[in-house]
CSV table of N, CA, C and O and ligand atoms in Angstrom, one decimal:
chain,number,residue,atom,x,y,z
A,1,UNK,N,35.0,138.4,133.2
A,1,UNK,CA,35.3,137.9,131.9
A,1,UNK,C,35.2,136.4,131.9
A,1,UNK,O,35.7,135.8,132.9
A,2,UNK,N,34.6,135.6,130.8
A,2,UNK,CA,34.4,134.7,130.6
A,2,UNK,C,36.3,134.0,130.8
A,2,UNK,O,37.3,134.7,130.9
A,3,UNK,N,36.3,132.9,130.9
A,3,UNK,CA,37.3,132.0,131.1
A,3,UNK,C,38.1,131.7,129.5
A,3,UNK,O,39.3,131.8,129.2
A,4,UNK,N,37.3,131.4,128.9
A,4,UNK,CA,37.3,130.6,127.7
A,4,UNK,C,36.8,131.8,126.8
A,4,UNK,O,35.8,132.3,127.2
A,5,UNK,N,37.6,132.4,125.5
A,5,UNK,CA,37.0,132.9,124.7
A,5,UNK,C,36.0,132.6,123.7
A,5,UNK,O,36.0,131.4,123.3
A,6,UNK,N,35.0,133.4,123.4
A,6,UNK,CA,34.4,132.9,121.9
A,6,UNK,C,34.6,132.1,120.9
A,6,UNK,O,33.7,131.3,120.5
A,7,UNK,N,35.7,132.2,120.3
A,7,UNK,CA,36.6,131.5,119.6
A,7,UNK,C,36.8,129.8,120.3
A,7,UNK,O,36.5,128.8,119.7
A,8,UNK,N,37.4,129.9,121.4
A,8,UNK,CA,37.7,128.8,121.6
A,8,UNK,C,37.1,127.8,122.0
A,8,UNK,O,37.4,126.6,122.1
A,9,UNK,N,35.8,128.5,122.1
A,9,UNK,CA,34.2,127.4,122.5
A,9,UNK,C,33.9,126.7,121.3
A,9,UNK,O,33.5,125.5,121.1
A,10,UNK,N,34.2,128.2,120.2
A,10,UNK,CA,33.6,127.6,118.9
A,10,UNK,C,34.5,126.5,118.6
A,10,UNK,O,33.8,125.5,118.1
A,11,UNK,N,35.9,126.1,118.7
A,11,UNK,CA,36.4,125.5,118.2
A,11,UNK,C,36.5,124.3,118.6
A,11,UNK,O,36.8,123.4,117.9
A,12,UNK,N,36.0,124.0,120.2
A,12,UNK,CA,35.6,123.2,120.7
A,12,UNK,C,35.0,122.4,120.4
A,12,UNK,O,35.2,121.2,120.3
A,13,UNK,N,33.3,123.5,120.0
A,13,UNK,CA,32.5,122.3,119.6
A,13,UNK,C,32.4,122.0,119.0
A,13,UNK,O,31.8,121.0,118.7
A,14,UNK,N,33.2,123.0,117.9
A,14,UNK,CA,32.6,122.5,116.3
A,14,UNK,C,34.1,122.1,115.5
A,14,UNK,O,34.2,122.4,114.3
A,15,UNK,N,35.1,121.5,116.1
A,15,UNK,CA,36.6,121.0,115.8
A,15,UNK,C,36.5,120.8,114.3
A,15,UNK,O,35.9,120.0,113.7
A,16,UNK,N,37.3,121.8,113.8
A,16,UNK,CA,38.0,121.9,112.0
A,16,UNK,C,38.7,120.4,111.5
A,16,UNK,O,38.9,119.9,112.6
A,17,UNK,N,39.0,119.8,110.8
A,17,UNK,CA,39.5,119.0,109.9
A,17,UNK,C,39.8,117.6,111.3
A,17,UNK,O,40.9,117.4,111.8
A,18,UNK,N,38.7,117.1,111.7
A,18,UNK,CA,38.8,116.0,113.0
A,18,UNK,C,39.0,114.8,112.0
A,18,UNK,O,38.5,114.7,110.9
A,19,UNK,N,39.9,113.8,112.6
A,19,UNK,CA,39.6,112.6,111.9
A,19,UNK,C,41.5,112.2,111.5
A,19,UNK,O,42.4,112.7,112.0
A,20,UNK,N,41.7,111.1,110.4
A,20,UNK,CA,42.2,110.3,110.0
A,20,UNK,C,42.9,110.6,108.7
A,20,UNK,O,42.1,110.1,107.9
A,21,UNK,N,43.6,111.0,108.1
A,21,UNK,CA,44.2,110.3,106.7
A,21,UNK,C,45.0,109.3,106.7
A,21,UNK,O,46.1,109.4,107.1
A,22,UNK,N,44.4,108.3,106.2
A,22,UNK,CA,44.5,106.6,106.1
A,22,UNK,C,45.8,106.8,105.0
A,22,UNK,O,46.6,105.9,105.1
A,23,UNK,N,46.2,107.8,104.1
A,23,UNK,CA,47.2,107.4,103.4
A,23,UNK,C,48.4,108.9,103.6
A,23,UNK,O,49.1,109.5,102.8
A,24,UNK,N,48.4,109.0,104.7
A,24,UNK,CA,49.0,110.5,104.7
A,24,UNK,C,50.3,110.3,104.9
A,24,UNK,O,50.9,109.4,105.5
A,25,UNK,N,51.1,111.9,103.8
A,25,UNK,CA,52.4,111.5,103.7
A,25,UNK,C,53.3,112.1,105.2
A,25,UNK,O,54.5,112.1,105.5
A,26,UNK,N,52.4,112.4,105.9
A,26,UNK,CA,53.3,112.4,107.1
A,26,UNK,C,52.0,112.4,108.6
A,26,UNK,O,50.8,112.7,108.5
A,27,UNK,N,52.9,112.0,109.9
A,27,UNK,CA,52.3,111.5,110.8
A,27,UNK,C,53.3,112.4,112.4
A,27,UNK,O,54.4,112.4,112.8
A,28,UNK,N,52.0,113.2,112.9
A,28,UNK,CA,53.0,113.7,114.1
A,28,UNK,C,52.1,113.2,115.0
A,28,UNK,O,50.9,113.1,114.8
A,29,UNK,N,52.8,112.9,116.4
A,29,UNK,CA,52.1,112.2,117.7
A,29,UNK,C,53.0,112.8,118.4
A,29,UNK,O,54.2,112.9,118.2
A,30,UNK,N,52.3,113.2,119.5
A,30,UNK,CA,52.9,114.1,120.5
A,30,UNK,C,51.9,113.9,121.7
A,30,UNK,O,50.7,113.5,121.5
A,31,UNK,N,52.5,114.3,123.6
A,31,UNK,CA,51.6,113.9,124.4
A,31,UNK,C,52.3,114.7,125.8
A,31,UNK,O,53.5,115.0,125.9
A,32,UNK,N,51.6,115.0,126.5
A,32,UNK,CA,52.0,115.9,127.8
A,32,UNK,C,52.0,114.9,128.9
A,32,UNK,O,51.0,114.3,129.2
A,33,UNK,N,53.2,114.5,129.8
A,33,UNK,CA,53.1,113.4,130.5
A,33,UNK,C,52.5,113.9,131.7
A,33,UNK,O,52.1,113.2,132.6
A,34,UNK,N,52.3,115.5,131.8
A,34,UNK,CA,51.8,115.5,133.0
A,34,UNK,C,50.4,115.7,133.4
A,34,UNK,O,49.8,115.7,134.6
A,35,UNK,N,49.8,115.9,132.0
A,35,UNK,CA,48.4,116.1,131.9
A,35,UNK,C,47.8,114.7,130.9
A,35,UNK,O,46.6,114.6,130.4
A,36,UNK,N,48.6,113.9,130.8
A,36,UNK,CA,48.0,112.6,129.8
A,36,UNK,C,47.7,112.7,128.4
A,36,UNK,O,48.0,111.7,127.7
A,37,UNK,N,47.1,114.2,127.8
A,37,UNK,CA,46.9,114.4,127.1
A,37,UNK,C,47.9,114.1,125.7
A,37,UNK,O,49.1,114.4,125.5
A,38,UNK,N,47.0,113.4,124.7
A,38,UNK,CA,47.6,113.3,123.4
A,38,UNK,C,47.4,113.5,122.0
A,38,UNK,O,46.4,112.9,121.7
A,39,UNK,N,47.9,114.0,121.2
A,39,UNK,CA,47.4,114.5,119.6
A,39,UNK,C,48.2,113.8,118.8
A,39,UNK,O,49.4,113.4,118.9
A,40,UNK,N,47.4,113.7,117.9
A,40,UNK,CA,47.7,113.1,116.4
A,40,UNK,C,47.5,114.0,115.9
A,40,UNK,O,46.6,114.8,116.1
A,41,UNK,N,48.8,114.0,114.6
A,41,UNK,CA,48.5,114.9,113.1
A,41,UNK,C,48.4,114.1,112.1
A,41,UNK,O,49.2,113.1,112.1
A,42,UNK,N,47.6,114.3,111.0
A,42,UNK,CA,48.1,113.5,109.8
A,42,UNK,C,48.2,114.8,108.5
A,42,UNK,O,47.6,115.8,108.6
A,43,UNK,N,48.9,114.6,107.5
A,43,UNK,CA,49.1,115.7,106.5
A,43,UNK,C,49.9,115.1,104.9
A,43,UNK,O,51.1,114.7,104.7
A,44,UNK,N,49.0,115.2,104.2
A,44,UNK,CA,49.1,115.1,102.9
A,44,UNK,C,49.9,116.8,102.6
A,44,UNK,O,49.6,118.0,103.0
A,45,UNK,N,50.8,116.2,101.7
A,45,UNK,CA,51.9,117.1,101.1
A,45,UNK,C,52.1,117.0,99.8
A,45,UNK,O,52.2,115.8,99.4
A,46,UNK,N,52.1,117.8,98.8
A,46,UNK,CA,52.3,117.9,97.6
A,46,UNK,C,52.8,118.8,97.5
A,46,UNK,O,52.2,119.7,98.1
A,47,UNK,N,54.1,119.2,96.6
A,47,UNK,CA,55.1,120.1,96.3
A,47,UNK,C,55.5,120.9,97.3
A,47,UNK,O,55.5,122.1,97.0
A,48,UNK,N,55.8,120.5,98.4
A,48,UNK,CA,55.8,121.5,99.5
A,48,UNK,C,54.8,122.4,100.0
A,48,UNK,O,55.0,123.4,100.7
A,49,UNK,N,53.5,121.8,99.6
A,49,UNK,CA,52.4,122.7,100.3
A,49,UNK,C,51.2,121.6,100.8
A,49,UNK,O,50.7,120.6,100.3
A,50,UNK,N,51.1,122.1,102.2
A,50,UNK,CA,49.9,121.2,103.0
A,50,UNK,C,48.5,121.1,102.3
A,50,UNK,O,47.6,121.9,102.5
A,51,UNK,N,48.5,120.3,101.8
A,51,UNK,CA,46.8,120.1,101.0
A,51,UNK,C,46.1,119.5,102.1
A,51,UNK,O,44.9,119.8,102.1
A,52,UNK,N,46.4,118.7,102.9
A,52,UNK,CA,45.2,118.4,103.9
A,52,UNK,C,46.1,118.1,105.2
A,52,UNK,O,47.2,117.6,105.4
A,53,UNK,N,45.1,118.4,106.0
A,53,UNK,CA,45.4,117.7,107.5
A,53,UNK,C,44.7,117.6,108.6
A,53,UNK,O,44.0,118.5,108.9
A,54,UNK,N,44.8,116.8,109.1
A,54,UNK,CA,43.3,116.5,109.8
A,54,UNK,C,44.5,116.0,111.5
A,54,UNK,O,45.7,115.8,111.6
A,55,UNK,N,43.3,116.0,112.8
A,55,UNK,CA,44.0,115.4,113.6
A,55,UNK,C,43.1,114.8,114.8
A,55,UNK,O,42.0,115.3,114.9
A,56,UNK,N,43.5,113.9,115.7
A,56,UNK,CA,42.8,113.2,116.9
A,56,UNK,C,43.3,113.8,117.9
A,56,UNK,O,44.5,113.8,117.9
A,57,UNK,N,42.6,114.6,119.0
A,57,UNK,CA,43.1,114.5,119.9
A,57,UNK,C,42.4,114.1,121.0
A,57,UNK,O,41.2,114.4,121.1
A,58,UNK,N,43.2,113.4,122.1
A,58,UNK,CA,42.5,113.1,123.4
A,58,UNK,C,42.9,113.4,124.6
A,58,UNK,O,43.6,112.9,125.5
A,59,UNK,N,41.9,115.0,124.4
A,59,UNK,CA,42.5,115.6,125.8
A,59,UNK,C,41.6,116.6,125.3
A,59,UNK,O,40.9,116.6,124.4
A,60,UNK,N,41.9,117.6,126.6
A,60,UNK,CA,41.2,118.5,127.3
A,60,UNK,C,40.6,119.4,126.1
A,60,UNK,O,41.0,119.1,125.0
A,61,UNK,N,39.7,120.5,126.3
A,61,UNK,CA,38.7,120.9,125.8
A,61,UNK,C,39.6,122.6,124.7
A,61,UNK,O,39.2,123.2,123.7
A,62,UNK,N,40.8,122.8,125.7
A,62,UNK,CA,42.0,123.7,125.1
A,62,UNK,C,42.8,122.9,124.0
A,62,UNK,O,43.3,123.5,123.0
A,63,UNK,N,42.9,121.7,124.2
A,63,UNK,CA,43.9,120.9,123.2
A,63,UNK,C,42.8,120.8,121.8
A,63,UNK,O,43.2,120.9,120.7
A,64,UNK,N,41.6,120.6,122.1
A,64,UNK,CA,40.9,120.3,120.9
A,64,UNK,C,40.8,121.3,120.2
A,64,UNK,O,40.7,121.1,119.0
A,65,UNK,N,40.7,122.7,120.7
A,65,UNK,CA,40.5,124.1,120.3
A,65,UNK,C,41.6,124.6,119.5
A,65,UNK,O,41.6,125.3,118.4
A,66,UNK,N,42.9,124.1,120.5
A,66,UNK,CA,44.3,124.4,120.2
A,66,UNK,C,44.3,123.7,118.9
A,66,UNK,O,44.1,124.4,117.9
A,67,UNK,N,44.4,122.3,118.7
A,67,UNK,CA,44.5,121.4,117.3
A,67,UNK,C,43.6,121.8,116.5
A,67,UNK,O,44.2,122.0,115.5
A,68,UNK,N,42.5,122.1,116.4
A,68,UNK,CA,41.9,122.6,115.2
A,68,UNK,C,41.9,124.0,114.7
A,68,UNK,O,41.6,124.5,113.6
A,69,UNK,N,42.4,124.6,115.7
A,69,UNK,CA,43.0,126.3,115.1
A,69,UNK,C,44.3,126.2,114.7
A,69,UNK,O,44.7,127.1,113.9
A,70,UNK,N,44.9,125.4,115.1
A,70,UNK,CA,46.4,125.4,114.3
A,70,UNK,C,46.3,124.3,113.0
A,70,UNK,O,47.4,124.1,112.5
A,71,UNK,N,45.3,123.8,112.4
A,71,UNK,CA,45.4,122.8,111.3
A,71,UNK,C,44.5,123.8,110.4
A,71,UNK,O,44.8,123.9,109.2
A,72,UNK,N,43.5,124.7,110.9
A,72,UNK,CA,42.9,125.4,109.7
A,72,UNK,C,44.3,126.8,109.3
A,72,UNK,O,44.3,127.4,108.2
A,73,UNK,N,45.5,127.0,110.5
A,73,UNK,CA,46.6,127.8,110.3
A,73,UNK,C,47.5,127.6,109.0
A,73,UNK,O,47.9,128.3,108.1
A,74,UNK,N,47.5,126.0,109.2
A,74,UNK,CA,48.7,125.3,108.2
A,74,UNK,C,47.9,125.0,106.7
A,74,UNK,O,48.4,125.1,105.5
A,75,UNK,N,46.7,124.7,107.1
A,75,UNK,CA,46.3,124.0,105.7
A,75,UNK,C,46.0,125.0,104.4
A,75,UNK,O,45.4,126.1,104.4
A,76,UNK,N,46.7,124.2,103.1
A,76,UNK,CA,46.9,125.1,102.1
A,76,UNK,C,48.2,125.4,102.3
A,76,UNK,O,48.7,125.7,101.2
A,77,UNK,N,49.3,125.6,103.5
A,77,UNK,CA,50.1,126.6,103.1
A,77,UNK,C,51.6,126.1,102.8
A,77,UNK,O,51.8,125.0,102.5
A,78,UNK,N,52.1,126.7,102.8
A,78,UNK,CA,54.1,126.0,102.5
A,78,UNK,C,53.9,125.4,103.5
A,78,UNK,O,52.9,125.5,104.2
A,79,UNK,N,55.3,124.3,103.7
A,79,UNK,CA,55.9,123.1,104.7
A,79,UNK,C,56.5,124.9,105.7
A,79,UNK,O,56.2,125.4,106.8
A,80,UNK,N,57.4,125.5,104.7
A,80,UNK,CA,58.5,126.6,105.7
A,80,UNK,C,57.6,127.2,106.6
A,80,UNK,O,58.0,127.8,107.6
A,81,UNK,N,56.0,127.3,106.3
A,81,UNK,CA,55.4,128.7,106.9
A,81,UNK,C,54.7,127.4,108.2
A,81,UNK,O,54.8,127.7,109.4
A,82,UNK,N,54.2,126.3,107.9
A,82,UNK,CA,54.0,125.5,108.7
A,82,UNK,C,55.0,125.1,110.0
A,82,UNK,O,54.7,124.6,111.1
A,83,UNK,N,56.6,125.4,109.5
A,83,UNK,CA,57.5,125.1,110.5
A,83,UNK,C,57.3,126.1,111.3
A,83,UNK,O,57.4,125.8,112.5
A,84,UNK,N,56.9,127.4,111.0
A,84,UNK,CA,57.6,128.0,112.0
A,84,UNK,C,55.9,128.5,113.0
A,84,UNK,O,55.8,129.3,113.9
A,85,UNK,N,54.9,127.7,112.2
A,85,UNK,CA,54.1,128.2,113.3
A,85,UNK,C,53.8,128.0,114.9
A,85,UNK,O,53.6,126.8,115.2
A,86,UNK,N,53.8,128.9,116.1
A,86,UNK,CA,54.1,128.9,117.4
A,86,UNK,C,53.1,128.8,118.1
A,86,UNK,O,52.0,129.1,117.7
A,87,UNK,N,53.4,128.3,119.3
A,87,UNK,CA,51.9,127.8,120.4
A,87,UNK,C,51.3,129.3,120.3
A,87,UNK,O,50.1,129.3,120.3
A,88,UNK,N,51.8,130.3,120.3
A,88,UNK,CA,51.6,132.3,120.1
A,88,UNK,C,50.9,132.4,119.4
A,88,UNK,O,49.9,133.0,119.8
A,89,UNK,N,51.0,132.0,118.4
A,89,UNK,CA,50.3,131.9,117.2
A,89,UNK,C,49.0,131.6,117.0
A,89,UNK,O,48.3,132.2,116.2
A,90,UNK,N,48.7,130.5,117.9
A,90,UNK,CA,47.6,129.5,118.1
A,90,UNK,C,47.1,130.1,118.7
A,90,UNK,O,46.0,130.4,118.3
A,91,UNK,N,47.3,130.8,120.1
A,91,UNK,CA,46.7,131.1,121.4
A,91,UNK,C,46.1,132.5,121.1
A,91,UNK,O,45.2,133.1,121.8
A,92,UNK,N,47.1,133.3,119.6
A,92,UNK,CA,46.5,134.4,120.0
A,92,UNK,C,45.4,134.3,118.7
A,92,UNK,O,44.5,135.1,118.7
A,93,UNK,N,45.4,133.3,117.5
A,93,UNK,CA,44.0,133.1,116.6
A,93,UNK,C,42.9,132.6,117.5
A,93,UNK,O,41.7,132.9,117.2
A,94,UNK,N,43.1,132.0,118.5
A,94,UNK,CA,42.1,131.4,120.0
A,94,UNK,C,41.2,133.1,120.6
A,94,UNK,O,40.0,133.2,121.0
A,95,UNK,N,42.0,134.2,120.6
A,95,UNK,CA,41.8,135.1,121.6
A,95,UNK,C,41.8,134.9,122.5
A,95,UNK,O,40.8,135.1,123.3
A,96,UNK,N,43.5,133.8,122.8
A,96,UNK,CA,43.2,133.6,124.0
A,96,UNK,C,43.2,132.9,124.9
A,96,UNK,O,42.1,132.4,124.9
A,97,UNK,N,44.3,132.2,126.1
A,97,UNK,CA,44.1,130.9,127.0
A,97,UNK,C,44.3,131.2,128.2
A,97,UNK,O,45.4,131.7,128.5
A,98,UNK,N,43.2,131.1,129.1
A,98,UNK,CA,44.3,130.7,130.6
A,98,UNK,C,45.7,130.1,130.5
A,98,UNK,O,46.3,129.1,130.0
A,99,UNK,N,46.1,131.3,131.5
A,99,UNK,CA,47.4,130.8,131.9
A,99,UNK,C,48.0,129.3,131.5
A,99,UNK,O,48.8,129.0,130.7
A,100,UNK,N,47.3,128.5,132.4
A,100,UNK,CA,47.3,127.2,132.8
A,100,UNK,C,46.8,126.5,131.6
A,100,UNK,O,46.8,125.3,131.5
A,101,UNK,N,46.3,127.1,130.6
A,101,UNK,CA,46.6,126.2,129.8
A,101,UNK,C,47.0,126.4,128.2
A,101,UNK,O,46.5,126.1,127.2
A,102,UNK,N,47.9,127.1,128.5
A,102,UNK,CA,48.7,127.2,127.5
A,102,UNK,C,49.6,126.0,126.8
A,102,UNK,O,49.9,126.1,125.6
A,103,UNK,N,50.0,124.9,127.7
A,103,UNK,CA,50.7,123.9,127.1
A,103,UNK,C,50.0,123.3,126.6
A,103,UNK,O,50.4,122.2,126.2
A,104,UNK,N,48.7,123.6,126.3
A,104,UNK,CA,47.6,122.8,125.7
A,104,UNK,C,47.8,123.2,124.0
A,104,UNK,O,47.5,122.3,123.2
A,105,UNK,N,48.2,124.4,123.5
A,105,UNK,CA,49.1,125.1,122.6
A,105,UNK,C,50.1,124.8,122.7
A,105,UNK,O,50.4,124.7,121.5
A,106,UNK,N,51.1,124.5,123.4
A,106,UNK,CA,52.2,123.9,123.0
A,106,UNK,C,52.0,122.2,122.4
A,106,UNK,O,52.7,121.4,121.7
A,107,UNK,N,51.3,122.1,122.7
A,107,UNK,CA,51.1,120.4,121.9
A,107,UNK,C,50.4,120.4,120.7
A,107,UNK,O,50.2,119.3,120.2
A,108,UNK,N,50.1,121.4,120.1
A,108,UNK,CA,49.5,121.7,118.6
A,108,UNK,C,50.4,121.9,117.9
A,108,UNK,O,50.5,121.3,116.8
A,109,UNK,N,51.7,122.9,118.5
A,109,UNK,CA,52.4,123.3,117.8
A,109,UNK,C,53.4,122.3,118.1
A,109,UNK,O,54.0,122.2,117.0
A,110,UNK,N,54.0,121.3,118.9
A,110,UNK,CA,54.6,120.0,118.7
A,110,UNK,C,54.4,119.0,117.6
A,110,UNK,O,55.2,118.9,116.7
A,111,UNK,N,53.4,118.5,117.9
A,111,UNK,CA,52.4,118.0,117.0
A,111,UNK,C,52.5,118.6,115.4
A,111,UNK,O,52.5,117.7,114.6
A,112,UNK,N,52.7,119.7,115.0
A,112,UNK,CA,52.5,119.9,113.8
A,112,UNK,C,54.0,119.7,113.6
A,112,UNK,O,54.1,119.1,112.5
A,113,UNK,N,55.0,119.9,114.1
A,113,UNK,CA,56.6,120.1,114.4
A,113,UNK,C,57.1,118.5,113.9
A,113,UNK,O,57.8,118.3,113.0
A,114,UNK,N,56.5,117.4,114.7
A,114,UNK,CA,57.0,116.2,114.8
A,114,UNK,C,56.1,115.9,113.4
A,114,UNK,O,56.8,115.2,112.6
A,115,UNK,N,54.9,116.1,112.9
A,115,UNK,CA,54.7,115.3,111.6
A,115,UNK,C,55.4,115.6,110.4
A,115,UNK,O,55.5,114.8,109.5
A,116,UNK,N,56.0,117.3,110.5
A,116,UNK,CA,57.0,117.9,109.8
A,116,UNK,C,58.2,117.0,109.8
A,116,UNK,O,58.8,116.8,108.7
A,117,UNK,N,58.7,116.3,110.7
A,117,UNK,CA,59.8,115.7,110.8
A,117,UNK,C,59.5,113.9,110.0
A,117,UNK,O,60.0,113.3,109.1
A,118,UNK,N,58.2,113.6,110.9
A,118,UNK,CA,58.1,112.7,109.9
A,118,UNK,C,58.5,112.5,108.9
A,118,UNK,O,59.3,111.7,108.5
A,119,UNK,N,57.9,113.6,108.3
A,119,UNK,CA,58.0,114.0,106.7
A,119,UNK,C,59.4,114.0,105.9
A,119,UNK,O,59.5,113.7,104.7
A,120,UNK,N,60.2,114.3,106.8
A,120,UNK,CA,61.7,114.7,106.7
A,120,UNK,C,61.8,113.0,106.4
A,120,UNK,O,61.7,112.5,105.3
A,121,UNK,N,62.0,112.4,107.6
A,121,UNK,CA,62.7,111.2,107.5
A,121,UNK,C,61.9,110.3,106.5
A,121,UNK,O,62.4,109.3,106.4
A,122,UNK,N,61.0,110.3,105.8
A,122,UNK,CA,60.1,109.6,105.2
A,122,UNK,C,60.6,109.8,103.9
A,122,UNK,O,60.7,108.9,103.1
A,123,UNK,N,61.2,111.4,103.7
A,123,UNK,CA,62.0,111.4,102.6
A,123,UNK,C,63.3,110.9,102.2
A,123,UNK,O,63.7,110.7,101.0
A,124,UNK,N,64.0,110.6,103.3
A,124,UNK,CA,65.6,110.0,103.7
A,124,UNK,C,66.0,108.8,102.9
A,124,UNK,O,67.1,108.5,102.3
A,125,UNK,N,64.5,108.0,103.1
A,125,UNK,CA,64.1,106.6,103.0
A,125,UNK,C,64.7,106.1,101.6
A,125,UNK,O,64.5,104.9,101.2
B,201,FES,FE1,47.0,119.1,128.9
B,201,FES,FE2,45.1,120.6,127.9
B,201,FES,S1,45.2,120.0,130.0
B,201,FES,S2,46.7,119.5,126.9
């Protein structure tokens, strides 16, 4: 069996919503100290539903697969349904991670967690 599913090659090379929102109403950054690895989210919100999100990441070839299968998960949908989505979630729309790198899914789903929070405190303001 291949290492890497289908899916996750595709997502690899051809990474969903990559890039920047220069005016986004929220910002998640997240990073694995033991693997260096780091992601950006950015996400425009309007009435409680994700209209766009795009993200950077710089790391391994699972994290880029991981962040763009979890930003085509969220986009379009409620803030609540975005909260609760799980590295599980990601790994099993992937078909799929080595063991080892599964934390590479946990930083997608951080990442989307922490720009959620952003979001929070941005409203506090
Ligand atoms: Fe750390 Fe993939 S090896 S995020």
């Amino acid at each position: 069996m291949a290492l890497y599913s289908e899916k996750v090659m595709d997502h690899f090379r051809n990474p969903r919503n990559v890039g920047v929102i220069e005016d986004a109403d929220a910002v998640g950054e997240v990073g694995n100290a033991k693997c260096g690895d780091i992601m950006k989210m950015y996400m425009k919100i309007d009435d409680g539903i994700i209209t766009d999100v795009k993200f950077e990441t710089f790391g391994c070839g699972s994290a880029i697969a991981s962040s763009s299968m979890a930003t085509e998960l969220i986009k379009g949908k409620p803030l609540t349904e975005a909260m609760q989505l799980t590295n599980k979630a990601v790994t099993e729309a992937l078909d799929g991670l080595p063991a080892h790198k599964i934390h590479c899914s946990v930083l997608a789903e951080e990442a989307i967690k922490s720009a959620l929070e952003d979001y929070e405190n941005r409203k506090k303001q």
